[in-house]
Amino acid sequence: MLDAIKKVTVMGAGIMGNQIAIHTAMHGYQVVCYDISEDMIKKAAEFSDSWLEKRVSKGKMKDSEAREIQKALTFTTDTAAAGKDADFVIEAVSDIVAVKKKALAAMDAATPAHTVFASNSSYIVSSRFADAVCDPSKVLNVHFFNPALVMKVVEVVRGPHVAKETFDTAYAFVESIGKTPVAIEKEIYGFVVNRIFSALTKEACYLVDQGIASIEDIDTAVKGALGHSMGPLETLDMTGIDLEYNVYMEKFRTTGDMADRPAACLTEHYAKGEYGRKTGKGFYEYSK
């Protein structure tokens, strides 16, 4: 079905959704970046233009190439326009099941019957929200990493409800946009990368809460001794403390297990609106 994919719709114009949309448009697809918020759409369009202009000014892209990408990429809050003739929909809304179900149901009503729905959820398996669309066999996880314009790996998850054609199409699509697909053969919460990452960040947050070492020293130790390019707390600031907090809260709502609650330091930063780089402060402070 890859040859049949002409129009790609990205739901959610946040950091991840916007970057996925730009990257996809760079690889020859007609792309619509959709969000229910006019403000988010405006910011996404401004970022797209600015990013492309910088690529041109640095000599990494021709001006003609940038203009072609801009022609291929549109931004809208109109659900009907976003869903019309969409062959492949990438959902990049909040990692909360109820939010995903509502968004997918609305888009399903506006898309053709053949549309594949690929969720960029960081942790939640698609079988938990696939019933929001008419044909759950066309819903799967296709998980990009932040920053999506840079990171090569994309996890493609073969859930028990996912049709072989859906999985194969999504896998081929990921390859077609210059990414490296990793096949996850069974659904599991957090997939591969984030299960390993969560184990690391959970322990790092525990060390912060207990006052075992400073934030800087925890990150320095992980980078220097384990060879990581970024420390776990630096990485949380980059990906978003709000995302991590909501992931833990969504899991806690599901399990009721007190051990699944977000760490105290995450909760404190979240309550203060300190989400990391996007807000200028998280575990670290960032200049504007």
PDB file of N, CA, C and O in Angstrom, residues 165-242:
ATOM      1  N   GLU A 165      -1.070  -6.124   6.545  1.00  0.00           N
ATOM      2  CA  GLU A 165      -0.937  -5.077   5.538  1.00  0.00           C
ATOM      3  C   GLU A 165      -0.689  -3.718   6.187  1.00  0.00           C
ATOM      4  O   GLU A 165       0.099  -2.909   5.683  1.00  0.00           O
ATOM      5  N   THR A 166      -1.355  -3.475   7.326  1.00  0.00           N
ATOM      6  CA  THR A 166      -1.164  -2.217   8.041  1.00  0.00           C
ATOM      7  C   THR A 166       0.266  -2.098   8.546  1.00  0.00           C
ATOM      8  O   THR A 166       0.926  -1.066   8.362  1.00  0.00           O
ATOM      9  N   PHE A 167       0.750  -3.153   9.178  1.00  0.00           N
ATOM     10  CA  PHE A 167       2.118  -3.142   9.710  1.00  0.00           C
ATOM     11  C   PHE A 167       3.138  -2.965   8.586  1.00  0.00           C
ATOM     12  O   PHE A 167       4.051  -2.139   8.686  1.00  0.00           O
ATOM     13  N   ASP A 168       2.980  -3.739   7.517  1.00  0.00           N
ATOM     14  CA  ASP A 168       3.927  -3.672   6.402  1.00  0.00           C
ATOM     15  C   ASP A 168       3.934  -2.283   5.756  1.00  0.00           C
ATOM     16  O   ASP A 168       4.988  -1.775   5.362  1.00  0.00           O
ATOM     17  N   THR A 169       2.750  -1.690   5.636  1.00  0.00           N
ATOM     18  CA  THR A 169       2.647  -0.354   5.052  1.00  0.00           C
ATOM     19  C   THR A 169       3.354   0.672   5.926  1.00  0.00           C
ATOM     20  O   THR A 169       4.110   1.521   5.430  1.00  0.00           O
ATOM     21  N   ALA A 170       3.114   0.609   7.232  1.00  0.00           N
ATOM     22  CA  ALA A 170       3.740   1.549   8.159  1.00  0.00           C
ATOM     23  C   ALA A 170       5.262   1.381   8.164  1.00  0.00           C
ATOM     24  O   ALA A 170       6.005   2.369   8.180  1.00  0.00           O
ATOM     25  N   TYR A 171       5.719   0.147   8.152  1.00  0.00           N
ATOM     26  CA  TYR A 171       7.158  -0.131   8.150  1.00  0.00           C
ATOM     27  C   TYR A 171       7.803   0.454   6.896  1.00  0.00           C
ATOM     28  O   TYR A 171       8.847   1.116   6.966  1.00  0.00           O
ATOM     29  N   ALA A 172       7.163   0.228   5.755  1.00  0.00           N
ATOM     30  CA  ALA A 172       7.685   0.747   4.485  1.00  0.00           C
ATOM     31  C   ALA A 172       7.625   2.271   4.452  1.00  0.00           C
ATOM     32  O   ALA A 172       8.531   2.923   3.900  1.00  0.00           O
ATOM     33  N   PHE A 173       6.582   2.849   5.032  1.00  0.00           N
ATOM     34  CA  PHE A 173       6.468   4.307   5.077  1.00  0.00           C
ATOM     35  C   PHE A 173       7.625   4.907   5.869  1.00  0.00           C
ATOM     36  O   PHE A 173       8.226   5.908   5.441  1.00  0.00           O
ATOM     37  N   VAL A 174       7.938   4.321   7.007  1.00  0.00           N
ATOM     38  CA  VAL A 174       9.046   4.815   7.826  1.00  0.00           C
ATOM     39  C   VAL A 174      10.350   4.787   7.027  1.00  0.00           C
ATOM     40  O   VAL A 174      11.134   5.737   7.052  1.00  0.00           O
ATOM     41  N   GLU A 175      10.569   3.725   6.294  1.00  0.00           N
ATOM     42  CA  GLU A 175      11.765   3.638   5.440  1.00  0.00           C
ATOM     43  C   GLU A 175      11.748   4.715   4.357  1.00  0.00           C
ATOM     44  O   GLU A 175      12.787   5.293   4.029  1.00  0.00           O
ATOM     45  N   SER A 176      10.563   4.988   3.816  1.00  0.00           N
ATOM     46  CA  SER A 176      10.447   5.934   2.709  1.00  0.00           C
ATOM     47  C   SER A 176      10.770   7.372   3.111  1.00  0.00           C
ATOM     48  O   SER A 176      11.067   8.205   2.254  1.00  0.00           O
ATOM     49  N   ILE A 177      10.710   7.681   4.407  1.00  0.00           N
ATOM     50  CA  ILE A 177      11.040   9.034   4.865  1.00  0.00           C
ATOM     51  C   ILE A 177      12.441   9.079   5.481  1.00  0.00           C
ATOM     52  O   ILE A 177      12.768  10.001   6.238  1.00  0.00           O
ATOM     53  N   GLY A 178      13.246   8.091   5.158  1.00  0.00           N
ATOM     54  CA  GLY A 178      14.645   8.110   5.560  1.00  0.00           C
ATOM     55  C   GLY A 178      14.925   7.741   6.995  1.00  0.00           C
ATOM     56  O   GLY A 178      16.018   8.010   7.508  1.00  0.00           O
ATOM     57  N   LYS A 179      13.958   7.118   7.663  1.00  0.00           N
ATOM     58  CA  LYS A 179      14.152   6.684   9.039  1.00  0.00           C
ATOM     59  C   LYS A 179      14.507   5.197   9.076  1.00  0.00           C
ATOM     60  O   LYS A 179      14.370   4.478   8.084  1.00  0.00           O
ATOM     61  N   THR A 180      14.944   4.731  10.248  1.00  0.00           N
ATOM     62  CA  THR A 180      15.290   3.324  10.451  1.00  0.00           C
ATOM     63  C   THR A 180      14.208   2.666  11.298  1.00  0.00           C
ATOM     64  O   THR A 180      14.143   2.904  12.512  1.00  0.00           O
ATOM     65  N   PRO A 181      13.325   1.870  10.688  1.00  0.00           N
ATOM     66  CA  PRO A 181      12.259   1.239  11.476  1.00  0.00           C
ATOM     67  C   PRO A 181      12.779   0.081  12.317  1.00  0.00           C
ATOM     68  O   PRO A 181      13.633  -0.693  11.874  1.00  0.00           O
ATOM     69  N   VAL A 182      12.288  -0.023  13.540  1.00  0.00           N
ATOM     70  CA  VAL A 182      12.590  -1.149  14.423  1.00  0.00           C
ATOM     71  C   VAL A 182      11.275  -1.863  14.688  1.00  0.00           C
ATOM     72  O   VAL A 182      10.326  -1.261  15.202  1.00  0.00           O
ATOM     73  N   ALA A 183      11.192  -3.120  14.307  1.00  0.00           N
ATOM     74  CA  ALA A 183       9.953  -3.885  14.470  1.00  0.00           C
ATOM     75  C   ALA A 183       9.817  -4.387  15.903  1.00  0.00           C
ATOM     76  O   ALA A 183      10.682  -5.111  16.403  1.00  0.00           O
ATOM     77  N   ILE A 184       8.745  -3.988  16.566  1.00  0.00           N
ATOM     78  CA  ILE A 184       8.415  -4.489  17.895  1.00  0.00           C
ATOM     79  C   ILE A 184       7.346  -5.565  17.688  1.00  0.00           C
ATOM     80  O   ILE A 184       6.223  -5.260  17.297  1.00  0.00           O
ATOM     81  N   GLU A 185       7.699  -6.811  17.917  1.00  0.00           N
ATOM     82  CA  GLU A 185       6.852  -7.934  17.509  1.00  0.00           C
ATOM     83  C   GLU A 185       5.658  -8.179  18.425  1.00  0.00           C
ATOM     84  O   GLU A 185       4.703  -8.847  18.035  1.00  0.00           O
ATOM     85  N   LYS A 186       5.704  -7.642  19.654  1.00  0.00           N
ATOM     86  CA  LYS A 186       4.584  -7.800  20.578  1.00  0.00           C
ATOM     87  C   LYS A 186       4.360  -6.477  21.304  1.00  0.00           C
ATOM     88  O   LYS A 186       5.306  -5.753  21.588  1.00  0.00           O
ATOM     89  N   GLU A 187       3.087  -6.202  21.591  1.00  0.00           N
ATOM     90  CA  GLU A 187       2.785  -4.995  22.354  1.00  0.00           C
ATOM     91  C   GLU A 187       3.315  -5.123  23.778  1.00  0.00           C
ATOM     92  O   GLU A 187       3.154  -6.145  24.427  1.00  0.00           O
ATOM     93  N   ILE A 188       3.929  -4.055  24.243  1.00  0.00           N
ATOM     94  CA  ILE A 188       4.343  -3.962  25.640  1.00  0.00           C
ATOM     95  C   ILE A 188       4.425  -2.481  25.994  1.00  0.00           C
ATOM     96  O   ILE A 188       4.852  -1.656  25.169  1.00  0.00           O
ATOM     97  N   TYR A 189       3.973  -2.120  27.157  1.00  0.00           N
ATOM     98  CA  TYR A 189       3.950  -0.726  27.599  1.00  0.00           C
ATOM     99  C   TYR A 189       5.351  -0.123  27.517  1.00  0.00           C
ATOM    100  O   TYR A 189       6.307  -0.665  28.079  1.00  0.00           O
ATOM    101  N   GLY A 190       5.491   0.988  26.789  1.00  0.00           N
ATOM    102  CA  GLY A 190       6.785   1.652  26.658  1.00  0.00           C
ATOM    103  C   GLY A 190       7.661   1.126  25.545  1.00  0.00           C
ATOM    104  O   GLY A 190       8.729   1.677  25.276  1.00  0.00           O
ATOM    105  N   PHE A 191       7.208   0.018  24.915  1.00  0.00           N
ATOM    106  CA  PHE A 191       7.951  -0.567  23.789  1.00  0.00           C
ATOM    107  C   PHE A 191       9.376  -0.950  24.224  1.00  0.00           C
ATOM    108  O   PHE A 191       9.536  -1.513  25.307  1.00  0.00           O
ATOM    109  N   VAL A 192      10.392  -0.661  23.439  1.00  0.00           N
ATOM    110  CA  VAL A 192      11.761  -1.054  23.801  1.00  0.00           C
ATOM    111  C   VAL A 192      12.533   0.112  24.417  1.00  0.00           C
ATOM    112  O   VAL A 192      12.989   0.055  25.561  1.00  0.00           O
ATOM    113  N   VAL A 193      12.668   1.183  23.645  1.00  0.00           N
ATOM    114  CA  VAL A 193      13.530   2.294  24.072  1.00  0.00           C
ATOM    115  C   VAL A 193      13.047   2.928  25.368  1.00  0.00           C
ATOM    116  O   VAL A 193      13.830   3.136  26.303  1.00  0.00           O
ATOM    117  N   ASN A 194      11.758   3.226  25.457  1.00  0.00           N
ATOM    118  CA  ASN A 194      11.273   3.932  26.640  1.00  0.00           C
ATOM    119  C   ASN A 194      11.179   3.055  27.878  1.00  0.00           C
ATOM    120  O   ASN A 194      11.173   3.577  29.001  1.00  0.00           O
ATOM    121  N   ARG A 195      11.109   1.753  27.715  1.00  0.00           N
ATOM    122  CA  ARG A 195      11.178   0.876  28.888  1.00  0.00           C
ATOM    123  C   ARG A 195      12.570   0.987  29.519  1.00  0.00           C
ATOM    124  O   ARG A 195      12.712   1.063  30.739  1.00  0.00           O
ATOM    125  N   ILE A 196      13.579   0.992  28.655  1.00  0.00           N
ATOM    126  CA  ILE A 196      14.950   1.117  29.153  1.00  0.00           C
ATOM    127  C   ILE A 196      15.188   2.531  29.692  1.00  0.00           C
ATOM    128  O   ILE A 196      15.764   2.715  30.773  1.00  0.00           O
ATOM    129  N   PHE A 197      14.702   3.547  28.941  1.00  0.00           N
ATOM    130  CA  PHE A 197      14.868   4.932  29.365  1.00  0.00           C
ATOM    131  C   PHE A 197      14.145   5.196  30.690  1.00  0.00           C
ATOM    132  O   PHE A 197      14.682   5.876  31.576  1.00  0.00           O
ATOM    133  N   SER A 198      12.937   4.664  30.852  1.00  0.00           N
ATOM    134  CA  SER A 198      12.165   4.889  32.075  1.00  0.00           C
ATOM    135  C   SER A 198      12.837   4.292  33.297  1.00  0.00           C
ATOM    136  O   SER A 198      12.792   4.871  34.389  1.00  0.00           O
ATOM    137  N   ALA A 199      13.460   3.137  33.104  1.00  0.00           N
ATOM    138  CA  ALA A 199      14.178   2.529  34.221  1.00  0.00           C
ATOM    139  C   ALA A 199      15.310   3.446  34.677  1.00  0.00           C
ATOM    140  O   ALA A 199      15.562   3.617  35.881  1.00  0.00           O
ATOM    141  N   LEU A 200      15.979   4.069  33.712  1.00  0.00           N
ATOM    142  CA  LEU A 200      17.085   4.970  34.019  1.00  0.00           C
ATOM    143  C   LEU A 200      16.598   6.254  34.680  1.00  0.00           C
ATOM    144  O   LEU A 200      17.132   6.697  35.706  1.00  0.00           O
ATOM    145  N   THR A 201      15.563   6.883  34.098  1.00  0.00           N
ATOM    146  CA  THR A 201      15.078   8.156  34.637  1.00  0.00           C
ATOM    147  C   THR A 201      14.383   7.980  35.991  1.00  0.00           C
ATOM    148  O   THR A 201      14.474   8.853  36.858  1.00  0.00           O
ATOM    149  N   LYS A 202      13.714   6.862  36.177  1.00  0.00           N
ATOM    150  CA  LYS A 202      13.060   6.616  37.463  1.00  0.00           C
ATOM    151  C   LYS A 202      14.092   6.546  38.577  1.00  0.00           C
ATOM    152  O   LYS A 202      13.911   7.107  39.661  1.00  0.00           O
ATOM    153  N   GLU A 203      15.195   5.865  38.312  1.00  0.00           N
ATOM    154  CA  GLU A 203      16.262   5.760  39.310  1.00  0.00           C
ATOM    155  C   GLU A 203      16.937   7.117  39.524  1.00  0.00           C
ATOM    156  O   GLU A 203      17.258   7.489  40.663  1.00  0.00           O
ATOM    157  N   ALA A 204      17.123   7.877  38.422  1.00  0.00           N
ATOM    158  CA  ALA A 204      17.743   9.203  38.545  1.00  0.00           C
ATOM    159  C   ALA A 204      16.874  10.119  39.397  1.00  0.00           C
ATOM    160  O   ALA A 204      17.381  10.864  40.254  1.00  0.00           O
ATOM    161  N   CYS A 205      15.558  10.089  39.178  1.00  0.00           N
ATOM    162  CA  CYS A 205      14.641  10.913  39.970  1.00  0.00           C
ATOM    163  C   CYS A 205      14.621  10.484  41.431  1.00  0.00           C
ATOM    164  O   CYS A 205      14.522  11.324  42.341  1.00  0.00           O
ATOM    165  N   TYR A 206      14.731   9.186  41.669  1.00  0.00           N
ATOM    166  CA  TYR A 206      14.803   8.676  43.046  1.00  0.00           C
ATOM    167  C   TYR A 206      16.037   9.246  43.748  1.00  0.00           C
ATOM    168  O   TYR A 206      15.975   9.685  44.910  1.00  0.00           O
ATOM    169  N   LEU A 207      17.172   9.272  43.053  1.00  0.00           N
ATOM    170  CA  LEU A 207      18.404   9.801  43.626  1.00  0.00           C
ATOM    171  C   LEU A 207      18.273  11.293  43.924  1.00  0.00           C
ATOM    172  O   LEU A 207      18.792  11.786  44.933  1.00  0.00           O
ATOM    173  N   VAL A 208      17.556  12.031  43.060  1.00  0.00           N
ATOM    174  CA  VAL A 208      17.296  13.458  43.302  1.00  0.00           C
ATOM    175  C   VAL A 208      16.434  13.625  44.548  1.00  0.00           C
ATOM    176  O   VAL A 208      16.731  14.422  45.443  1.00  0.00           O
ATOM    177  N   ASP A 209      15.339  12.864  44.618  1.00  0.00           N
ATOM    178  CA  ASP A 209      14.402  12.985  45.735  1.00  0.00           C
ATOM    179  C   ASP A 209      15.056  12.655  47.068  1.00  0.00           C
ATOM    180  O   ASP A 209      14.723  13.246  48.109  1.00  0.00           O
ATOM    181  N   GLN A 210      15.980  11.711  47.041  1.00  0.00           N
ATOM    182  CA  GLN A 210      16.646  11.293  48.273  1.00  0.00           C
ATOM    183  C   GLN A 210      17.856  12.158  48.613  1.00  0.00           C
ATOM    184  O   GLN A 210      18.489  11.970  49.656  1.00  0.00           O
ATOM    185  N   GLY A 211      18.208  13.080  47.717  1.00  0.00           N
ATOM    186  CA  GLY A 211      19.357  13.944  47.960  1.00  0.00           C
ATOM    187  C   GLY A 211      20.679  13.202  47.912  1.00  0.00           C
ATOM    188  O   GLY A 211      21.665  13.622  48.542  1.00  0.00           O
ATOM    189  N   ILE A 212      20.738  12.128  47.162  1.00  0.00           N
ATOM    190  CA  ILE A 212      21.954  11.301  47.096  1.00  0.00           C
ATOM    191  C   ILE A 212      23.082  12.033  46.374  1.00  0.00           C
ATOM    192  O   ILE A 212      24.252  11.947  46.757  1.00  0.00           O
ATOM    193  N   ALA A 213      22.738  12.756  45.324  1.00  0.00           N
ATOM    194  CA  ALA A 213      23.725  13.512  44.550  1.00  0.00           C
ATOM    195  C   ALA A 213      23.005  14.660  43.857  1.00  0.00           C
ATOM    196  O   ALA A 213      21.777  14.649  43.709  1.00  0.00           O
ATOM    197  N   SER A 214      23.765  15.644  43.418  1.00  0.00           N
ATOM    198  CA  SER A 214      23.158  16.787  42.731  1.00  0.00           C
ATOM    199  C   SER A 214      22.701  16.378  41.331  1.00  0.00           C
ATOM    200  O   SER A 214      23.143  15.362  40.786  1.00  0.00           O
ATOM    201  N   ILE A 215      21.821  17.186  40.779  1.00  0.00           N
ATOM    202  CA  ILE A 215      21.330  16.936  39.415  1.00  0.00           C
ATOM    203  C   ILE A 215      22.497  16.886  38.442  1.00  0.00           C
ATOM    204  O   ILE A 215      22.596  15.972  37.610  1.00  0.00           O
ATOM    205  N   GLU A 216      23.406  17.850  38.569  1.00  0.00           N
ATOM    206  CA  GLU A 216      24.561  17.908  37.668  1.00  0.00           C
ATOM    207  C   GLU A 216      25.442  16.667  37.800  1.00  0.00           C
ATOM    208  O   GLU A 216      25.906  16.113  36.797  1.00  0.00           O
ATOM    209  N   ASP A 217      25.680  16.238  39.042  1.00  0.00           N
ATOM    210  CA  ASP A 217      26.571  15.094  39.247  1.00  0.00           C
ATOM    211  C   ASP A 217      25.947  13.782  38.784  1.00  0.00           C
ATOM    212  O   ASP A 217      26.649  12.887  38.307  1.00  0.00           O
ATOM    213  N   ILE A 218      24.631  13.667  38.917  1.00  0.00           N
ATOM    214  CA  ILE A 218      23.953  12.457  38.417  1.00  0.00           C
ATOM    215  C   ILE A 218      24.126  12.359  36.911  1.00  0.00           C
ATOM    216  O   ILE A 218      24.493  11.306  36.369  1.00  0.00           O
ATOM    217  N   ASP A 219      23.886  13.470  36.219  1.00  0.00           N
ATOM    218  CA  ASP A 219      24.032  13.476  34.761  1.00  0.00           C
ATOM    219  C   ASP A 219      25.488  13.271  34.347  1.00  0.00           C
ATOM    220  O   ASP A 219      25.777  12.543  33.392  1.00  0.00           O
ATOM    221  N   THR A 220      26.400  13.902  35.061  1.00  0.00           N
ATOM    222  CA  THR A 220      27.824  13.755  34.750  1.00  0.00           C
ATOM    223  C   THR A 220      28.267  12.308  34.905  1.00  0.00           C
ATOM    224  O   THR A 220      29.024  11.781  34.073  1.00  0.00           O
ATOM    225  N   ALA A 221      27.802  11.658  35.954  1.00  0.00           N
ATOM    226  CA  ALA A 221      28.173  10.267  36.204  1.00  0.00           C
ATOM    227  C   ALA A 221      27.674   9.348  35.094  1.00  0.00           C
ATOM    228  O   ALA A 221      28.408   8.472  34.608  1.00  0.00           O
ATOM    229  N   VAL A 222      26.424   9.548  34.677  1.00  0.00           N
ATOM    230  CA  VAL A 222      25.850   8.698  33.629  1.00  0.00           C
ATOM    231  C   VAL A 222      26.573   8.918  32.303  1.00  0.00           C
ATOM    232  O   VAL A 222      26.883   7.961  31.586  1.00  0.00           O
ATOM    233  N   LYS A 223      26.850  10.175  31.986  1.00  0.00           N
ATOM    234  CA  LYS A 223      27.540  10.474  30.724  1.00  0.00           C
ATOM    235  C   LYS A 223      28.976   9.948  30.738  1.00  0.00           C
ATOM    236  O   LYS A 223      29.433   9.321  29.778  1.00  0.00           O
ATOM    237  N   GLY A 224      29.674  10.200  31.828  1.00  0.00           N
ATOM    238  CA  GLY A 224      31.085   9.828  31.879  1.00  0.00           C
ATOM    239  C   GLY A 224      31.339   8.347  32.043  1.00  0.00           C
ATOM    240  O   GLY A 224      32.246   7.793  31.423  1.00  0.00           O
ATOM    241  N   ALA A 225      30.517   7.691  32.864  1.00  0.00           N
ATOM    242  CA  ALA A 225      30.754   6.281  33.158  1.00  0.00           C
ATOM    243  C   ALA A 225      30.010   5.323  32.237  1.00  0.00           C
ATOM    244  O   ALA A 225      30.485   4.222  31.963  1.00  0.00           O
ATOM    245  N   LEU A 226      28.837   5.747  31.749  1.00  0.00           N
ATOM    246  CA  LEU A 226      28.032   4.865  30.890  1.00  0.00           C
ATOM    247  C   LEU A 226      28.119   5.235  29.419  1.00  0.00           C
ATOM    248  O   LEU A 226      27.559   4.541  28.572  1.00  0.00           O
ATOM    249  N   GLY A 227      28.764   6.346  29.119  1.00  0.00           N
ATOM    250  CA  GLY A 227      28.966   6.725  27.726  1.00  0.00           C
ATOM    251  C   GLY A 227      27.758   7.332  27.050  1.00  0.00           C
ATOM    252  O   GLY A 227      27.688   7.365  25.819  1.00  0.00           O
ATOM    253  N   HIS A 228      26.781   7.820  27.836  1.00  0.00           N
ATOM    254  CA  HIS A 228      25.602   8.443  27.242  1.00  0.00           C
ATOM    255  C   HIS A 228      25.934   9.864  26.802  1.00  0.00           C
ATOM    256  O   HIS A 228      26.683  10.573  27.478  1.00  0.00           O
ATOM    257  N   SER A 229      25.377  10.306  25.687  1.00  0.00           N
ATOM    258  CA  SER A 229      25.642  11.662  25.204  1.00  0.00           C
ATOM    259  C   SER A 229      24.926  12.709  26.047  1.00  0.00           C
ATOM    260  O   SER A 229      25.368  13.858  26.134  1.00  0.00           O
ATOM    261  N   MET A 230      23.815  12.330  26.678  1.00  0.00           N
ATOM    262  CA  MET A 230      23.085  13.218  27.582  1.00  0.00           C
ATOM    263  C   MET A 230      22.740  12.457  28.853  1.00  0.00           C
ATOM    264  O   MET A 230      22.495  11.246  28.818  1.00  0.00           O
ATOM    265  N   GLY A 231      22.696  13.180  29.957  1.00  0.00           N
ATOM    266  CA  GLY A 231      22.273  12.559  31.204  1.00  0.00           C
ATOM    267  C   GLY A 231      20.769  12.368  31.225  1.00  0.00           C
ATOM    268  O   GLY A 231      20.038  13.008  30.463  1.00  0.00           O
ATOM    269  N   PRO A 232      20.244  11.516  32.116  1.00  0.00           N
ATOM    270  CA  PRO A 232      18.799  11.250  32.154  1.00  0.00           C
ATOM    271  C   PRO A 232      17.963  12.476  32.495  1.00  0.00           C
ATOM    272  O   PRO A 232      16.863  12.645  31.970  1.00  0.00           O
ATOM    273  N   LEU A 233      18.483  13.356  33.352  1.00  0.00           N
ATOM    274  CA  LEU A 233      17.719  14.543  33.735  1.00  0.00           C
ATOM    275  C   LEU A 233      17.777  15.601  32.644  1.00  0.00           C
ATOM    276  O   LEU A 233      16.781  16.289  32.390  1.00  0.00           O
ATOM    277  N   GLU A 234      18.899  15.717  31.977  1.00  0.00           N
ATOM    278  CA  GLU A 234      18.993  16.592  30.804  1.00  0.00           C
ATOM    279  C   GLU A 234      18.014  16.134  29.724  1.00  0.00           C
ATOM    280  O   GLU A 234      17.365  16.950  29.059  1.00  0.00           O
ATOM    281  N   THR A 235      17.924  14.829  29.548  1.00  0.00           N
ATOM    282  CA  THR A 235      17.044  14.274  28.522  1.00  0.00           C
ATOM    283  C   THR A 235      15.581  14.546  28.850  1.00  0.00           C
ATOM    284  O   THR A 235      14.779  14.857  27.966  1.00  0.00           O
ATOM    285  N   LEU A 236      15.223  14.436  30.135  1.00  0.00           N
ATOM    286  CA  LEU A 236      13.850  14.757  30.535  1.00  0.00           C
ATOM    287  C   LEU A 236      13.519  16.210  30.232  1.00  0.00           C
ATOM    288  O   LEU A 236      12.412  16.525  29.796  1.00  0.00           O
ATOM    289  N   ASP A 237      14.468  17.100  30.451  1.00  0.00           N
ATOM    290  CA  ASP A 237      14.255  18.509  30.112  1.00  0.00           C
ATOM    291  C   ASP A 237      14.032  18.691  28.616  1.00  0.00           C
ATOM    292  O   ASP A 237      13.256  19.545  28.191  1.00  0.00           O
ATOM    293  N   MET A 238      14.729  17.902  27.813  1.00  0.00           N
ATOM    294  CA  MET A 238      14.603  18.027  26.364  1.00  0.00           C
ATOM    295  C   MET A 238      13.276  17.463  25.867  1.00  0.00           C
ATOM    296  O   MET A 238      12.578  18.084  25.070  1.00  0.00           O
ATOM    297  N   THR A 239      12.905  16.275  26.354  1.00  0.00           N
ATOM    298  CA  THR A 239      11.677  15.633  25.877  1.00  0.00           C
ATOM    299  C   THR A 239      10.431  16.240  26.508  1.00  0.00           C
ATOM    300  O   THR A 239       9.347  16.188  25.914  1.00  0.00           O
ATOM    301  N   GLY A 240      10.576  16.806  27.696  1.00  0.00           N
ATOM    302  CA  GLY A 240       9.447  17.468  28.341  1.00  0.00           C
ATOM    303  C   GLY A 240       9.046  16.793  29.640  1.00  0.00           C
ATOM    304  O   GLY A 240       8.595  15.646  29.624  1.00  0.00           O
ATOM    305  N   ILE A 241       9.200  17.491  30.745  1.00  0.00           N
ATOM    306  CA  ILE A 241       8.818  16.953  32.051  1.00  0.00           C
ATOM    307  C   ILE A 241       7.310  16.732  32.107  1.00  0.00           C
ATOM    308  O   ILE A 241       6.827  15.798  32.749  1.00  0.00           O
ATOM    309  N   ASP A 242       6.543  17.581  31.408  1.00  0.00           N
ATOM    310  CA  ASP A 242       5.092  17.405  31.373  1.00  0.00           C
ATOM    311  C   ASP A 242       4.710  16.084  30.718  1.00  0.00           C
ATOM    312  O   ASP A 242       3.779  15.394  31.165  1.00  0.00           O
TER     313      ASP A 242
END
